[in-house]
Amino acid sequence: MLSHERIWHAIDALAERHQMSPSGLARRAGLDPTSFNKSKRQSADGRERWPSTESIAKVLDATGSTIGQFMEFLRPDGGKGYDSPETLAPSSAIPLLGFAQAGAGGFFDDGGFPAGQGWDVVDFPAAGTKTGVYALEIQGDSMQPLYRDGDVLIVEPGAQVRRGDRVVVKTTEGEVMAKVLMRQSARGIDLHSLNPEHPNRSFDLSEVEWIARIIWASQ
């Protein structure tokens, strides 16, 4: 049953899942930082206040989560079946690379999995639940306002990608970019730019070396 308590728990769990406080999650979604404060969950006369569907949509977009993943946190077990913070494996080191290095070649196999030498490492709590995940550090402002210089993206190669997913794409020319997948066909892909000042892109599949789903981003 959808209850006031469960839906606020789901927002708290989503924030924790992405290593943010509720206020950090609100800020990341472009909302007032106090939107999800516990003091805002009831009115002065004691009536329950519910988050709006617009607010929920914004936090899902800001974290790259799906409505199905959010619904998992509404379950009586608190979403423990969906890599909740309580069930994540201990932190472990995963490969870390800058976008400029990633485009240089020699760091990935044909499937987009980490390979070769020269990788740095970073700790990621959920690494034990995924195979082949790695981290890419944002460099420059081409992905603002969503991702800023120095932010770290956790990428899962080999994962199924769907329309609306945030993805990292490497072209056969060595260009590496983070975009939103808008369309994928047997012939090519259409990508939406995260920064309105940068154009959307389209590629034939023959021009794409690999595409991988972004599963987490630092705040």
mmCIF file with all atom_site columns, C-alpha atoms in Angstrom:
data_model
loop_
_atom_site.group_PDB
_atom_site.id
_atom_site.type_symbol
_atom_site.label_atom_id
_atom_site.label_alt_id
_atom_site.label_comp_id
_atom_site.label_asym_id
_atom_site.label_entity_id
_atom_site.label_seq_id
_atom_site.pdbx_PDB_ins_code
_atom_site.Cartn_x
_atom_site.Cartn_y
_atom_site.Cartn_z
_atom_site.occupancy
_atom_site.B_iso_or_equiv
_atom_site.pdbx_formal_charge
_atom_site.auth_seq_id
_atom_site.auth_comp_id
_atom_site.auth_asym_id
_atom_site.auth_atom_id
_atom_site.pdbx_PDB_model_num
ATOM 1   C CA . MET A 1 1   ? 0.000  0.000  0.000   1.00 0.00 ? 1   MET A CA 1
ATOM 2   C CA . LEU A 1 2   ? 1.269  3.477  -0.868  1.00 0.00 ? 2   LEU A CA 1
ATOM 3   C CA . SER A 1 3   ? 1.501  5.435  2.343   1.00 0.00 ? 3   SER A CA 1
ATOM 4   C CA . HIS A 1 4   ? 2.885  8.771  3.442   1.00 0.00 ? 4   HIS A CA 1
ATOM 5   C CA . GLU A 1 5   ? 5.570  7.018  5.499   1.00 0.00 ? 5   GLU A CA 1
ATOM 6   C CA . ARG A 1 6   ? 6.615  4.653  2.696   1.00 0.00 ? 6   ARG A CA 1
ATOM 7   C CA . ILE A 1 7   ? 6.933  7.284  -0.011  1.00 0.00 ? 7   ILE A CA 1
ATOM 8   C CA . TRP A 1 8   ? 9.118  9.502  2.185   1.00 0.00 ? 8   TRP A CA 1
ATOM 9   C CA . HIS A 1 9   ? 11.156 6.440  3.107   1.00 0.00 ? 9   HIS A CA 1
ATOM 10  C CA . ALA A 1 10  ? 11.627 5.766  -0.625  1.00 0.00 ? 10  ALA A CA 1
ATOM 11  C CA . ILE A 1 11  ? 12.978 9.296  -1.166  1.00 0.00 ? 11  ILE A CA 1
ATOM 12  C CA . ASP A 1 12  ? 15.346 8.901  1.791   1.00 0.00 ? 12  ASP A CA 1
ATOM 13  C CA . ALA A 1 13  ? 16.484 5.504  0.471   1.00 0.00 ? 13  ALA A CA 1
ATOM 14  C CA . LEU A 1 14  ? 17.042 6.889  -3.025  1.00 0.00 ? 14  LEU A CA 1
ATOM 15  C CA . ALA A 1 15  ? 19.187 9.690  -1.588  1.00 0.00 ? 15  ALA A CA 1
ATOM 16  C CA . GLU A 1 16  ? 21.208 7.206  0.465   1.00 0.00 ? 16  GLU A CA 1
ATOM 17  C CA . ARG A 1 17  ? 21.535 4.891  -2.527  1.00 0.00 ? 17  ARG A CA 1
ATOM 18  C CA . HIS A 1 18  ? 23.288 7.733  -4.360  1.00 0.00 ? 18  HIS A CA 1
ATOM 19  C CA . GLN A 1 19  ? 25.304 8.780  -1.309  1.00 0.00 ? 19  GLN A CA 1
ATOM 20  C CA . MET A 1 20  ? 23.421 12.025 -0.767  1.00 0.00 ? 20  MET A CA 1
ATOM 21  C CA . SER A 1 21  ? 21.413 13.550 2.048   1.00 0.00 ? 21  SER A CA 1
ATOM 22  C CA . PRO A 1 22  ? 17.731 14.346 1.333   1.00 0.00 ? 22  PRO A CA 1
ATOM 23  C CA . SER A 1 23  ? 18.673 18.026 1.020   1.00 0.00 ? 23  SER A CA 1
ATOM 24  C CA . GLY A 1 24  ? 21.531 17.116 -1.339  1.00 0.00 ? 24  GLY A CA 1
ATOM 25  C CA . LEU A 1 25  ? 19.114 15.108 -3.460  1.00 0.00 ? 25  LEU A CA 1
ATOM 26  C CA . ALA A 1 26  ? 16.675 18.041 -3.599  1.00 0.00 ? 26  ALA A CA 1
ATOM 27  C CA . ARG A 1 27  ? 19.473 20.401 -4.590  1.00 0.00 ? 27  ARG A CA 1
ATOM 28  C CA . ARG A 1 28  ? 20.701 18.008 -7.286  1.00 0.00 ? 28  ARG A CA 1
ATOM 29  C CA . ALA A 1 29  ? 17.168 17.861 -8.691  1.00 0.00 ? 29  ALA A CA 1
ATOM 30  C CA . GLY A 1 30  ? 16.941 21.652 -8.893  1.00 0.00 ? 30  GLY A CA 1
ATOM 31  C CA . LEU A 1 31  ? 14.493 21.902 -5.974  1.00 0.00 ? 31  LEU A CA 1
ATOM 32  C CA . ASP A 1 32  ? 14.624 23.989 -2.815  1.00 0.00 ? 32  ASP A CA 1
ATOM 33  C CA . PRO A 1 33  ? 17.238 22.261 -0.592  1.00 0.00 ? 33  PRO A CA 1
ATOM 34  C CA . THR A 1 34  ? 14.685 22.087 2.242   1.00 0.00 ? 34  THR A CA 1
ATOM 35  C CA . SER A 1 35  ? 12.019 20.362 0.117   1.00 0.00 ? 35  SER A CA 1
ATOM 36  C CA . PHE A 1 36  ? 12.666 16.931 1.605   1.00 0.00 ? 36  PHE A CA 1
ATOM 37  C CA . ASN A 1 37  ? 13.481 17.996 5.169   1.00 0.00 ? 37  ASN A CA 1
ATOM 38  C CA . LYS A 1 38  ? 11.611 16.030 7.831   1.00 0.00 ? 38  LYS A CA 1
ATOM 39  C CA . SER A 1 39  ? 10.106 19.287 9.080   1.00 0.00 ? 39  SER A CA 1
ATOM 40  C CA . LYS A 1 40  ? 8.442  19.759 5.678   1.00 0.00 ? 40  LYS A CA 1
ATOM 41  C CA . ARG A 1 41  ? 6.666  16.394 5.748   1.00 0.00 ? 41  ARG A CA 1
ATOM 42  C CA . GLN A 1 42  ? 3.851  17.664 7.940   1.00 0.00 ? 42  GLN A CA 1
ATOM 43  C CA . SER A 1 43  ? 2.108  21.020 7.984   1.00 0.00 ? 43  SER A CA 1
ATOM 44  C CA . ALA A 1 44  ? 1.944  23.234 11.074  1.00 0.00 ? 44  ALA A CA 1
ATOM 45  C CA . ASP A 1 45  ? -1.457 21.796 11.958  1.00 0.00 ? 45  ASP A CA 1
ATOM 46  C CA . GLY A 1 46  ? -0.190 18.220 11.724  1.00 0.00 ? 46  GLY A CA 1
ATOM 47  C CA . ARG A 1 47  ? -1.545 17.311 8.298   1.00 0.00 ? 47  ARG A CA 1
ATOM 48  C CA . GLU A 1 48  ? 0.596  15.058 6.134   1.00 0.00 ? 48  GLU A CA 1
ATOM 49  C CA . ARG A 1 49  ? 2.455  16.659 3.234   1.00 0.00 ? 49  ARG A CA 1
ATOM 50  C CA . TRP A 1 50  ? 3.232  14.469 0.222   1.00 0.00 ? 50  TRP A CA 1
ATOM 51  C CA . PRO A 1 51  ? 5.963  15.074 -2.364  1.00 0.00 ? 51  PRO A CA 1
ATOM 52  C CA . SER A 1 52  ? 4.565  16.060 -5.744  1.00 0.00 ? 52  SER A CA 1
ATOM 53  C CA . THR A 1 53  ? 4.855  13.802 -8.778  1.00 0.00 ? 53  THR A CA 1
ATOM 54  C CA . GLU A 1 54  ? 6.902  16.580 -10.391 1.00 0.00 ? 54  GLU A CA 1
ATOM 55  C CA . SER A 1 55  ? 9.410  16.464 -7.518  1.00 0.00 ? 55  SER A CA 1
ATOM 56  C CA . ILE A 1 56  ? 9.694  12.694 -7.782  1.00 0.00 ? 56  ILE A CA 1
ATOM 57  C CA . ALA A 1 57  ? 10.191 12.915 -11.548 1.00 0.00 ? 57  ALA A CA 1
ATOM 58  C CA . LYS A 1 58  ? 12.961 15.467 -11.043 1.00 0.00 ? 58  LYS A CA 1
ATOM 59  C CA . VAL A 1 59  ? 14.861 13.350 -8.501  1.00 0.00 ? 59  VAL A CA 1
ATOM 60  C CA . LEU A 1 60  ? 14.579 10.288 -10.737 1.00 0.00 ? 60  LEU A CA 1
ATOM 61  C CA . ASP A 1 61  ? 15.997 12.293 -13.626 1.00 0.00 ? 61  ASP A CA 1
ATOM 62  C CA . ALA A 1 62  ? 18.747 13.770 -11.449 1.00 0.00 ? 62  ALA A CA 1
ATOM 63  C CA . THR A 1 63  ? 19.899 10.346 -10.264 1.00 0.00 ? 63  THR A CA 1
ATOM 64  C CA . GLY A 1 64  ? 19.361 8.463  -13.524 1.00 0.00 ? 64  GLY A CA 1
ATOM 65  C CA . SER A 1 65  ? 16.888 6.165  -11.756 1.00 0.00 ? 65  SER A CA 1
ATOM 66  C CA . THR A 1 66  ? 13.778 4.562  -13.204 1.00 0.00 ? 66  THR A CA 1
ATOM 67  C CA . ILE A 1 67  ? 10.289 4.602  -11.709 1.00 0.00 ? 67  ILE A CA 1
ATOM 68  C CA . GLY A 1 68  ? 10.626 0.838  -11.271 1.00 0.00 ? 68  GLY A CA 1
ATOM 69  C CA . GLN A 1 69  ? 13.721 1.306  -9.123  1.00 0.00 ? 69  GLN A CA 1
ATOM 70  C CA . PHE A 1 70  ? 11.919 3.937  -7.050  1.00 0.00 ? 70  PHE A CA 1
ATOM 71  C CA . MET A 1 71  ? 8.987  1.575  -6.561  1.00 0.00 ? 71  MET A CA 1
ATOM 72  C CA . GLU A 1 72  ? 11.375 -1.027 -5.165  1.00 0.00 ? 72  GLU A CA 1
ATOM 73  C CA . PHE A 1 73  ? 12.038 1.318  -2.242  1.00 0.00 ? 73  PHE A CA 1
ATOM 74  C CA . LEU A 1 74  ? 8.285  1.394  -1.533  1.00 0.00 ? 74  LEU A CA 1
ATOM 75  C CA . ARG A 1 75  ? 8.241  -2.325 -0.818  1.00 0.00 ? 75  ARG A CA 1
ATOM 76  C CA . PRO A 1 76  ? 7.798  -3.489 2.807   1.00 0.00 ? 76  PRO A CA 1
ATOM 77  C CA . ASP A 1 77  ? 11.409 -4.735 2.835   1.00 0.00 ? 77  ASP A CA 1
ATOM 78  C CA . GLY A 1 78  ? 12.624 -1.255 1.922   1.00 0.00 ? 78  GLY A CA 1
ATOM 79  C CA . GLY A 1 79  ? 13.858 -2.293 -1.522  1.00 0.00 ? 79  GLY A CA 1
ATOM 80  C CA . LYS A 1 80  ? 16.512 -4.691 -0.267  1.00 0.00 ? 80  LYS A CA 1
ATOM 81  C CA . GLY A 1 81  ? 16.114 -6.638 -3.470  1.00 0.00 ? 81  GLY A CA 1
ATOM 82  C CA . TYR A 1 82  ? 17.438 -3.644 -5.377  1.00 0.00 ? 82  TYR A CA 1
ATOM 83  C CA . ASP A 1 83  ? 20.980 -3.020 -4.168  1.00 0.00 ? 83  ASP A CA 1
ATOM 84  C CA . SER A 1 84  ? 19.759 -0.948 -1.218  1.00 0.00 ? 84  SER A CA 1
ATOM 85  C CA . PRO A 1 85  ? 22.443 0.585  1.023   1.00 0.00 ? 85  PRO A CA 1
ATOM 86  C CA . GLU A 1 86  ? 21.868 -2.175 3.587   1.00 0.00 ? 86  GLU A CA 1
ATOM 87  C CA . THR A 1 87  ? 22.739 -4.911 1.109   1.00 0.00 ? 87  THR A CA 1
ATOM 88  C CA . LEU A 1 88  ? 25.579 -3.309 -0.828  1.00 0.00 ? 88  LEU A CA 1
ATOM 89  C CA . ALA A 1 89  ? 28.905 -5.071 -0.736  1.00 0.00 ? 89  ALA A CA 1
ATOM 90  C CA . PRO A 1 90  ? 31.756 -3.397 1.151   1.00 0.00 ? 90  PRO A CA 1
ATOM 91  C CA . SER A 1 91  ? 33.650 -0.736 -0.750  1.00 0.00 ? 91  SER A CA 1
ATOM 92  C CA . SER A 1 92  ? 36.186 -2.032 -3.238  1.00 0.00 ? 92  SER A CA 1
ATOM 93  C CA . ALA A 1 93  ? 38.519 -0.431 -5.725  1.00 0.00 ? 93  ALA A CA 1
ATOM 94  C CA . ILE A 1 94  ? 37.414 -0.043 -9.334  1.00 0.00 ? 94  ILE A CA 1
ATOM 95  C CA . PRO A 1 95  ? 39.343 1.412  -12.292 1.00 0.00 ? 95  PRO A CA 1
ATOM 96  C CA . LEU A 1 96  ? 39.239 5.207  -12.750 1.00 0.00 ? 96  LEU A CA 1
ATOM 97  C CA . LEU A 1 97  ? 40.090 7.123  -15.899 1.00 0.00 ? 97  LEU A CA 1
ATOM 98  C CA . GLY A 1 98  ? 39.637 10.646 -17.210 1.00 0.00 ? 98  GLY A CA 1
ATOM 99  C CA . PHE A 1 99  ? 37.563 11.246 -20.339 1.00 0.00 ? 99  PHE A CA 1
ATOM 100 C CA . ALA A 1 100 ? 40.592 12.507 -22.251 1.00 0.00 ? 100 ALA A CA 1
ATOM 101 C CA . GLN A 1 101 ? 42.540 9.353  -21.406 1.00 0.00 ? 101 GLN A CA 1
ATOM 102 C CA . ALA A 1 102 ? 39.570 7.178  -22.308 1.00 0.00 ? 102 ALA A CA 1
ATOM 103 C CA . GLY A 1 103 ? 39.623 8.537  -25.834 1.00 0.00 ? 103 GLY A CA 1
ATOM 104 C CA . ALA A 1 104 ? 43.328 7.823  -26.272 1.00 0.00 ? 104 ALA A CA 1
ATOM 105 C CA . GLY A 1 105 ? 42.858 4.083  -26.686 1.00 0.00 ? 105 GLY A CA 1
ATOM 106 C CA . GLY A 1 106 ? 44.394 1.040  -25.059 1.00 0.00 ? 106 GLY A CA 1
ATOM 107 C CA . PHE A 1 107 ? 42.251 1.137  -21.931 1.00 0.00 ? 107 PHE A CA 1
ATOM 108 C CA . PHE A 1 108 ? 39.250 -0.929 -23.082 1.00 0.00 ? 108 PHE A CA 1
ATOM 109 C CA . ASP A 1 109 ? 38.603 -4.250 -24.777 1.00 0.00 ? 109 ASP A CA 1
ATOM 110 C CA . ASP A 1 110 ? 36.233 -4.595 -27.742 1.00 0.00 ? 110 ASP A CA 1
ATOM 111 C CA . GLY A 1 111 ? 33.216 -4.764 -25.422 1.00 0.00 ? 111 GLY A CA 1
ATOM 112 C CA . GLY A 1 112 ? 34.066 -1.565 -23.578 1.00 0.00 ? 112 GLY A CA 1
ATOM 113 C CA . PHE A 1 113 ? 35.336 -3.361 -20.458 1.00 0.00 ? 113 PHE A CA 1
ATOM 114 C CA . PRO A 1 114 ? 38.440 -2.018 -18.670 1.00 0.00 ? 114 PRO A CA 1
ATOM 115 C CA . ALA A 1 115 ? 41.697 -3.476 -19.930 1.00 0.00 ? 115 ALA A CA 1
ATOM 116 C CA . GLY A 1 116 ? 45.327 -2.501 -20.400 1.00 0.00 ? 116 GLY A CA 1
ATOM 117 C CA . GLN A 1 117 ? 47.558 -0.485 -18.072 1.00 0.00 ? 117 GLN A CA 1
ATOM 118 C CA . GLY A 1 118 ? 47.582 3.005  -16.586 1.00 0.00 ? 118 GLY A CA 1
ATOM 119 C CA . TRP A 1 119 ? 44.271 2.969  -14.727 1.00 0.00 ? 119 TRP A CA 1
ATOM 120 C CA . ASP A 1 120 ? 43.964 4.748  -11.401 1.00 0.00 ? 120 ASP A CA 1
ATOM 121 C CA . VAL A 1 121 ? 41.484 3.349  -8.837  1.00 0.00 ? 121 VAL A CA 1
ATOM 122 C CA . VAL A 1 122 ? 38.591 4.698  -6.748  1.00 0.00 ? 122 VAL A CA 1
ATOM 123 C CA . ASP A 1 123 ? 36.429 3.115  -4.030  1.00 0.00 ? 123 ASP A CA 1
ATOM 124 C CA . PHE A 1 124 ? 32.815 2.401  -4.917  1.00 0.00 ? 124 PHE A CA 1
ATOM 125 C CA . PRO A 1 125 ? 30.467 0.760  -2.363  1.00 0.00 ? 125 PRO A CA 1
ATOM 126 C CA . ALA A 1 126 ? 28.386 -1.194 -4.881  1.00 0.00 ? 126 ALA A CA 1
ATOM 127 C CA . ALA A 1 127 ? 31.307 -2.549 -6.893  1.00 0.00 ? 127 ALA A CA 1
ATOM 128 C CA . GLY A 1 128 ? 30.836 -6.034 -5.488  1.00 0.00 ? 128 GLY A CA 1
ATOM 129 C CA . THR A 1 129 ? 27.363 -6.275 -7.014  1.00 0.00 ? 129 THR A CA 1
ATOM 130 C CA . LYS A 1 130 ? 28.484 -5.493 -10.569 1.00 0.00 ? 130 LYS A CA 1
ATOM 131 C CA . THR A 1 131 ? 30.968 -7.027 -12.973 1.00 0.00 ? 131 THR A CA 1
ATOM 132 C CA . GLY A 1 132 ? 33.372 -4.851 -14.911 1.00 0.00 ? 132 GLY A CA 1
ATOM 133 C CA . VAL A 1 133 ? 32.155 -1.485 -13.627 1.00 0.00 ? 133 VAL A CA 1
ATOM 134 C CA . TYR A 1 134 ? 34.611 1.390  -13.812 1.00 0.00 ? 134 TYR A CA 1
ATOM 135 C CA . ALA A 1 135 ? 34.743 5.126  -13.190 1.00 0.00 ? 135 ALA A CA 1
ATOM 136 C CA . LEU A 1 136 ? 35.206 8.051  -15.557 1.00 0.00 ? 136 LEU A CA 1
ATOM 137 C CA . GLU A 1 137 ? 36.089 11.522 -14.265 1.00 0.00 ? 137 GLU A CA 1
ATOM 138 C CA . ILE A 1 138 ? 34.398 14.466 -15.970 1.00 0.00 ? 138 ILE A CA 1
ATOM 139 C CA . GLN A 1 139 ? 36.807 16.987 -17.464 1.00 0.00 ? 139 GLN A CA 1
ATOM 140 C CA . GLY A 1 140 ? 35.621 20.375 -18.669 1.00 0.00 ? 140 GLY A CA 1
ATOM 141 C CA . ASP A 1 141 ? 32.157 21.938 -18.850 1.00 0.00 ? 141 ASP A CA 1
ATOM 142 C CA . SER A 1 142 ? 30.641 20.178 -21.857 1.00 0.00 ? 142 SER A CA 1
ATOM 143 C CA . MET A 1 143 ? 28.262 18.164 -19.637 1.00 0.00 ? 143 MET A CA 1
ATOM 144 C CA . GLN A 1 144 ? 27.033 20.977 -17.401 1.00 0.00 ? 144 GLN A CA 1
ATOM 145 C CA . PRO A 1 145 ? 24.698 21.603 -15.703 1.00 0.00 ? 145 PRO A CA 1
ATOM 146 C CA . LEU A 1 146 ? 24.100 17.935 -14.883 1.00 0.00 ? 146 LEU A CA 1
ATOM 147 C CA . TYR A 1 147 ? 27.731 16.872 -14.569 1.00 0.00 ? 147 TYR A CA 1
ATOM 148 C CA . ARG A 1 148 ? 30.505 19.245 -13.574 1.00 0.00 ? 148 ARG A CA 1
ATOM 149 C CA . ASP A 1 149 ? 34.271 19.194 -13.936 1.00 0.00 ? 149 ASP A CA 1
ATOM 150 C CA . GLY A 1 150 ? 35.632 16.648 -11.447 1.00 0.00 ? 150 GLY A CA 1
ATOM 151 C CA . ASP A 1 151 ? 32.400 14.651 -11.053 1.00 0.00 ? 151 ASP A CA 1
ATOM 152 C CA . VAL A 1 152 ? 32.844 10.892 -11.294 1.00 0.00 ? 152 VAL A CA 1
ATOM 153 C CA . LEU A 1 153 ? 30.549 8.650  -13.338 1.00 0.00 ? 153 LEU A CA 1
ATOM 154 C CA . ILE A 1 154 ? 30.270 4.944  -12.590 1.00 0.00 ? 154 ILE A CA 1
ATOM 155 C CA . VAL A 1 155 ? 29.785 3.046  -15.842 1.00 0.00 ? 155 VAL A CA 1
ATOM 156 C CA . GLU A 1 156 ? 28.511 -0.495 -16.393 1.00 0.00 ? 156 GLU A CA 1
ATOM 157 C CA . PRO A 1 157 ? 29.597 -1.936 -19.758 1.00 0.00 ? 157 PRO A CA 1
ATOM 158 C CA . GLY A 1 158 ? 27.503 -4.723 -21.189 1.00 0.00 ? 158 GLY A CA 1
ATOM 159 C CA . ALA A 1 159 ? 24.325 -3.581 -19.413 1.00 0.00 ? 159 ALA A CA 1
ATOM 160 C CA . GLN A 1 160 ? 21.174 -3.298 -21.504 1.00 0.00 ? 160 GLN A CA 1
ATOM 161 C CA . VAL A 1 161 ? 20.479 0.311  -22.450 1.00 0.00 ? 161 VAL A CA 1
ATOM 162 C CA . ARG A 1 162 ? 17.064 1.785  -23.118 1.00 0.00 ? 162 ARG A CA 1
ATOM 163 C CA . ARG A 1 163 ? 15.669 5.039  -24.376 1.00 0.00 ? 163 ARG A CA 1
ATOM 164 C CA . GLY A 1 164 ? 16.170 7.747  -21.758 1.00 0.00 ? 164 GLY A CA 1
ATOM 165 C CA . ASP A 1 165 ? 19.210 6.109  -20.153 1.00 0.00 ? 165 ASP A CA 1
ATOM 166 C CA . ARG A 1 166 ? 22.286 8.191  -19.514 1.00 0.00 ? 166 ARG A CA 1
ATOM 167 C CA . VAL A 1 167 ? 25.152 6.557  -21.333 1.00 0.00 ? 167 VAL A CA 1
ATOM 168 C CA . VAL A 1 168 ? 28.810 6.925  -22.169 1.00 0.00 ? 168 VAL A CA 1
ATOM 169 C CA . VAL A 1 169 ? 29.630 6.391  -25.829 1.00 0.00 ? 169 VAL A CA 1
ATOM 170 C CA . LYS A 1 170 ? 33.007 5.920  -27.455 1.00 0.00 ? 170 LYS A CA 1
ATOM 171 C CA . THR A 1 171 ? 33.251 6.364  -31.201 1.00 0.00 ? 171 THR A CA 1
ATOM 172 C CA . THR A 1 172 ? 35.663 4.642  -33.556 1.00 0.00 ? 172 THR A CA 1
ATOM 173 C CA . GLU A 1 173 ? 37.357 8.045  -33.916 1.00 0.00 ? 173 GLU A CA 1
ATOM 174 C CA . GLY A 1 174 ? 38.258 7.990  -30.210 1.00 0.00 ? 174 GLY A CA 1
ATOM 175 C CA . GLU A 1 175 ? 35.695 10.531 -29.006 1.00 0.00 ? 175 GLU A CA 1
ATOM 176 C CA . VAL A 1 176 ? 34.171 9.758  -25.589 1.00 0.00 ? 176 VAL A CA 1
ATOM 177 C CA . MET A 1 177 ? 30.972 11.489 -24.487 1.00 0.00 ? 177 MET A CA 1
ATOM 178 C CA . ALA A 1 178 ? 28.196 11.254 -21.897 1.00 0.00 ? 178 ALA A CA 1
ATOM 179 C CA . LYS A 1 179 ? 24.736 11.731 -23.397 1.00 0.00 ? 179 LYS A CA 1
ATOM 180 C CA . VAL A 1 180 ? 21.121 10.595 -23.062 1.00 0.00 ? 180 VAL A CA 1
ATOM 181 C CA . LEU A 1 181 ? 20.121 7.778  -25.390 1.00 0.00 ? 181 LEU A CA 1
ATOM 182 C CA . MET A 1 182 ? 17.063 8.975  -27.305 1.00 0.00 ? 182 MET A CA 1
ATOM 183 C CA . ARG A 1 183 ? 16.809 6.296  -29.988 1.00 0.00 ? 183 ARG A CA 1
ATOM 184 C CA . GLN A 1 184 ? 18.587 3.096  -30.923 1.00 0.00 ? 184 GLN A CA 1
ATOM 185 C CA . SER A 1 185 ? 17.910 1.113  -34.072 1.00 0.00 ? 185 SER A CA 1
ATOM 186 C CA . ALA A 1 186 ? 19.590 -1.601 -36.070 1.00 0.00 ? 186 ALA A CA 1
ATOM 187 C CA . ARG A 1 187 ? 21.409 1.125  -38.000 1.00 0.00 ? 187 ARG A CA 1
ATOM 188 C CA . GLY A 1 188 ? 22.396 3.732  -35.460 1.00 0.00 ? 188 GLY A CA 1
ATOM 189 C CA . ILE A 1 189 ? 21.788 5.755  -32.313 1.00 0.00 ? 189 ILE A CA 1
ATOM 190 C CA . ASP A 1 190 ? 20.512 9.256  -31.553 1.00 0.00 ? 190 ASP A CA 1
ATOM 191 C CA . LEU A 1 191 ? 21.940 11.005 -28.496 1.00 0.00 ? 191 LEU A CA 1
ATOM 192 C CA . HIS A 1 192 ? 20.625 14.016 -26.589 1.00 0.00 ? 192 HIS A CA 1
ATOM 193 C CA . SER A 1 193 ? 23.207 16.433 -25.216 1.00 0.00 ? 193 SER A CA 1
ATOM 194 C CA . LEU A 1 194 ? 23.252 17.097 -21.465 1.00 0.00 ? 194 LEU A CA 1
ATOM 195 C CA . ASN A 1 195 ? 24.447 20.652 -22.124 1.00 0.00 ? 195 ASN A CA 1
ATOM 196 C CA . PRO A 1 196 ? 22.051 22.784 -24.227 1.00 0.00 ? 196 PRO A CA 1
ATOM 197 C CA . GLU A 1 197 ? 25.038 24.656 -25.651 1.00 0.00 ? 197 GLU A CA 1
ATOM 198 C CA . HIS A 1 198 ? 26.323 21.459 -27.253 1.00 0.00 ? 198 HIS A CA 1
ATOM 199 C CA . PRO A 1 199 ? 24.557 19.769 -30.180 1.00 0.00 ? 199 PRO A CA 1
ATOM 200 C CA . ASN A 1 200 ? 22.733 16.458 -30.106 1.00 0.00 ? 200 ASN A CA 1
ATOM 201 C CA . ARG A 1 201 ? 24.575 13.689 -31.933 1.00 0.00 ? 201 ARG A CA 1
ATOM 202 C CA . SER A 1 202 ? 23.673 10.789 -34.205 1.00 0.00 ? 202 SER A CA 1
ATOM 203 C CA . PHE A 1 203 ? 25.924 7.925  -35.227 1.00 0.00 ? 203 PHE A CA 1
ATOM 204 C CA . ASP A 1 204 ? 25.756 4.878  -37.446 1.00 0.00 ? 204 ASP A CA 1
ATOM 205 C CA . LEU A 1 205 ? 26.497 1.756  -35.440 1.00 0.00 ? 205 LEU A CA 1
ATOM 206 C CA . SER A 1 206 ? 29.618 1.298  -37.527 1.00 0.00 ? 206 SER A CA 1
ATOM 207 C CA . GLU A 1 207 ? 30.891 4.554  -35.975 1.00 0.00 ? 207 GLU A CA 1
ATOM 208 C CA . VAL A 1 208 ? 30.310 3.373  -32.384 1.00 0.00 ? 208 VAL A CA 1
ATOM 209 C CA . GLU A 1 209 ? 33.054 1.423  -30.649 1.00 0.00 ? 209 GLU A CA 1
ATOM 210 C CA . TRP A 1 210 ? 30.965 0.808  -27.512 1.00 0.00 ? 210 TRP A CA 1
ATOM 211 C CA . ILE A 1 211 ? 28.110 2.192  -25.442 1.00 0.00 ? 211 ILE A CA 1
ATOM 212 C CA . ALA A 1 212 ? 27.775 1.733  -21.667 1.00 0.00 ? 212 ALA A CA 1
ATOM 213 C CA . ARG A 1 213 ? 25.129 2.730  -19.142 1.00 0.00 ? 213 ARG A CA 1
ATOM 214 C CA . ILE A 1 214 ? 25.827 5.258  -16.371 1.00 0.00 ? 214 ILE A CA 1
ATOM 215 C CA . ILE A 1 215 ? 24.650 3.704  -13.112 1.00 0.00 ? 215 ILE A CA 1
ATOM 216 C CA . TRP A 1 216 ? 25.830 6.335  -10.604 1.00 0.00 ? 216 TRP A CA 1
ATOM 217 C CA . ALA A 1 217 ? 27.300 9.807  -10.475 1.00 0.00 ? 217 ALA A CA 1
ATOM 218 C CA . SER A 1 218 ? 29.035 11.667 -7.661  1.00 0.00 ? 218 SER A CA 1
ATOM 219 C CA . GLN A 1 219 ? 27.319 14.759 -6.299  1.00 0.00 ? 219 GLN A CA 1
#
